[in-house]
Coordinates of C-alpha atoms in Angstrom, one line a residue:
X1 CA 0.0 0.0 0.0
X2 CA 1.8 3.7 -0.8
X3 CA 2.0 5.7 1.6
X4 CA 0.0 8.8 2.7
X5 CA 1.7 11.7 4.3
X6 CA 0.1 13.0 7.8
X7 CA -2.4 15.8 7.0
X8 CA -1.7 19.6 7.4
X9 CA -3.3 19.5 11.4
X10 CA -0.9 16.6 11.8
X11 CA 2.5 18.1 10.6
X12 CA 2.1 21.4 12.5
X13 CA 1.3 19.1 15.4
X14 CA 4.8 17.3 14.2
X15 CA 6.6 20.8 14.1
X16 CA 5.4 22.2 17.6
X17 CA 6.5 19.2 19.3
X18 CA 9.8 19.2 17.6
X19 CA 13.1 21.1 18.5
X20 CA 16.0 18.9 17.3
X21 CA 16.1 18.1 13.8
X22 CA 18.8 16.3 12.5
X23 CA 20.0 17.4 9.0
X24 CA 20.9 14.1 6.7
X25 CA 22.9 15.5 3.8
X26 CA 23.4 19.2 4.9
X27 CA 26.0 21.0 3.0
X28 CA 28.8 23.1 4.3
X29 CA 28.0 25.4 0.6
X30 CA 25.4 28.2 2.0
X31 CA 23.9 27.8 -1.9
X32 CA 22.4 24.9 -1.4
X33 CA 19.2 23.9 -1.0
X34 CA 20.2 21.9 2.4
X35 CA 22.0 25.0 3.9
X36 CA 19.5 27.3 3.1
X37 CA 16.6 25.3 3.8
X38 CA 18.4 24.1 7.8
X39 CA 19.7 27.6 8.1
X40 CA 15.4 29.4 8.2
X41 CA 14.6 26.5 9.9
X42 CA 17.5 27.6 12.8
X43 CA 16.2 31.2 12.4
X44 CA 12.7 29.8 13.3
X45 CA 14.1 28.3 16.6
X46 CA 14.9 24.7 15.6
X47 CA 18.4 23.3 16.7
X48 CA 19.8 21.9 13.1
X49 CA 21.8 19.2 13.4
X50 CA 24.2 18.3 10.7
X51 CA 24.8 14.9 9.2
X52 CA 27.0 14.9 6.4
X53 CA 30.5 12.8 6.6
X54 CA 31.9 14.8 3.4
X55 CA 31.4 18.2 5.2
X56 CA 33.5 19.8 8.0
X57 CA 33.6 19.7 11.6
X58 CA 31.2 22.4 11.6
X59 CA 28.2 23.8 9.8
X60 CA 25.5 26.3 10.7
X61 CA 27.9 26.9 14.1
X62 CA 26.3 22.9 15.2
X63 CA 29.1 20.0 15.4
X64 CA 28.5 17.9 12.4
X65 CA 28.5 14.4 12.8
X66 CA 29.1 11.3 9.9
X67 CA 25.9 9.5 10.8
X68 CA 23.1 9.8 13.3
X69 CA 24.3 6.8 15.3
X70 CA 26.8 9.0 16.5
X71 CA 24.6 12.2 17.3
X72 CA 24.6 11.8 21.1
X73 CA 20.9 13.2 22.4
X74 CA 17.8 12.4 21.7
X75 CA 16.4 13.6 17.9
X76 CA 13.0 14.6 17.6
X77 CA 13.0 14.8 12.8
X78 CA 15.3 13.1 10.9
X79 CA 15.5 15.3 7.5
X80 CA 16.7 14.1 4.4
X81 CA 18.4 15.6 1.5
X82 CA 19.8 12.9 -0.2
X83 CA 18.4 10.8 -3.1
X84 CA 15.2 9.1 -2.8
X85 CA 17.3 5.4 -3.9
X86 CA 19.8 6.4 -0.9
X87 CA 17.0 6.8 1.6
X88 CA 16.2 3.0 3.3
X89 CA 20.0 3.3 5.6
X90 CA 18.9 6.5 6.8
X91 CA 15.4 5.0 7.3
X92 CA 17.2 2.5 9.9
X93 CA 19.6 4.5 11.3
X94 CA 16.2 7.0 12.1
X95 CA 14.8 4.5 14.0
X96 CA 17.6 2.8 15.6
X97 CA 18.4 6.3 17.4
X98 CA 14.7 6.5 18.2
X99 CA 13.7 9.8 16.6
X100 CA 10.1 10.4 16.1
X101 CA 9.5 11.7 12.6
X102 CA 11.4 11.0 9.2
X103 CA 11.0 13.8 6.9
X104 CA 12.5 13.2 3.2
X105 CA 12.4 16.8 1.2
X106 CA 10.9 17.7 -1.6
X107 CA 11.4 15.8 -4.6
X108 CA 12.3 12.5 -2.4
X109 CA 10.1 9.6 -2.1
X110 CA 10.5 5.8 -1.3
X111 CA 7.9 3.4 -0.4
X112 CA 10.8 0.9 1.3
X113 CA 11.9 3.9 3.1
X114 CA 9.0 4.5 4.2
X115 CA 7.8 1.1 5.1
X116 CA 11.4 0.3 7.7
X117 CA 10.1 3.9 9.3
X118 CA 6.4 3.4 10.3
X119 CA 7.3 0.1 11.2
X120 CA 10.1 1.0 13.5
X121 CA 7.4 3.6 15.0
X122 CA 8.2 6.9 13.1
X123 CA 5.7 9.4 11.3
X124 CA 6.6 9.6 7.9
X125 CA 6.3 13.0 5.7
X126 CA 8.3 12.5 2.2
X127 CA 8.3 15.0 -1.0
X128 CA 7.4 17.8 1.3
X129 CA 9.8 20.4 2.1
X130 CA 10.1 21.0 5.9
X131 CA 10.4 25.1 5.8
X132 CA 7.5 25.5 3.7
X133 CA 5.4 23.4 5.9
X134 CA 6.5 25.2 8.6
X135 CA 5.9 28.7 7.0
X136 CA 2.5 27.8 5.9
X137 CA 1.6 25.8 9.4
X138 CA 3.9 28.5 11.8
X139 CA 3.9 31.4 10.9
X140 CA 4.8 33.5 13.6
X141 CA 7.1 30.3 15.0
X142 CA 6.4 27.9 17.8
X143 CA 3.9 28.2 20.5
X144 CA 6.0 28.0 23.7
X145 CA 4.1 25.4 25.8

């Protein structure tokens, strides 16, 4: 069965509860798409959390880390920027670190990926592109609760 991504109610209850959101595939380059996309989402309060084992020690002023077996605190979205056929591994290393939401970008989609997610326990969103949701769903930011 293909999967259906939450509906809008759901996602902005997603993006309220969420503060850590680790960054697969976030470049160092402040032109791409990945920087750009982490670096409103940091503006909008988020802590961005890079995951790119190509890029430097740093990015966004966050330690970046090779993989998120190695991020050591708890991850509330796992966001992807990498190719939809290079998805499932991240899928597994989402929910073997326990995080509660995989989020693949706009543009990305995999049933398989999906499938190893919502059976580990996570809410999948794919080919939706995290800061638009959050501009359309939080506008003004996050509620502080």
């Amino acid at each position: 069965m293909a999967h259906t991504n939450p509906s809008r109610d759901e996602i902005k209850s997603i993006l309220e509860a969420s503060s850590v959101i680790a960054v697969v595939g976030l470049s160092d380059k402040p032109d791409r798409t990945s920087h750009m996309v982490s670096e409103a989402m940091q503006a909008k309060g988020y802590r961005i959390i890079p995951v790119n084992p190509a890029a430097g020690d740093t990015i966004l002023g966050e330690k970046n880390y090779a993989s998120l077996k190695d991020i050591p605190f708890p991850v509330d979205v796992v966001n992807v920027f990498r190719r939809s056929e290079h998805t499932p591994p991240v899928a597994e290393e989402a929910v073997a670190i326990g995080a509660k939401t995989l989020w693949l970008q706009l543009g990305i989609s995999n049933e398989e990926t999906a499938e190893i997610a919502e059976r580990g326990g996570l809410q999948v969103i794919m080919d939706r592109c995290i800061k638009v949701e959050d501009s359309i769903l939080l506008p003004h930011g996050k509620s502080k609760g």
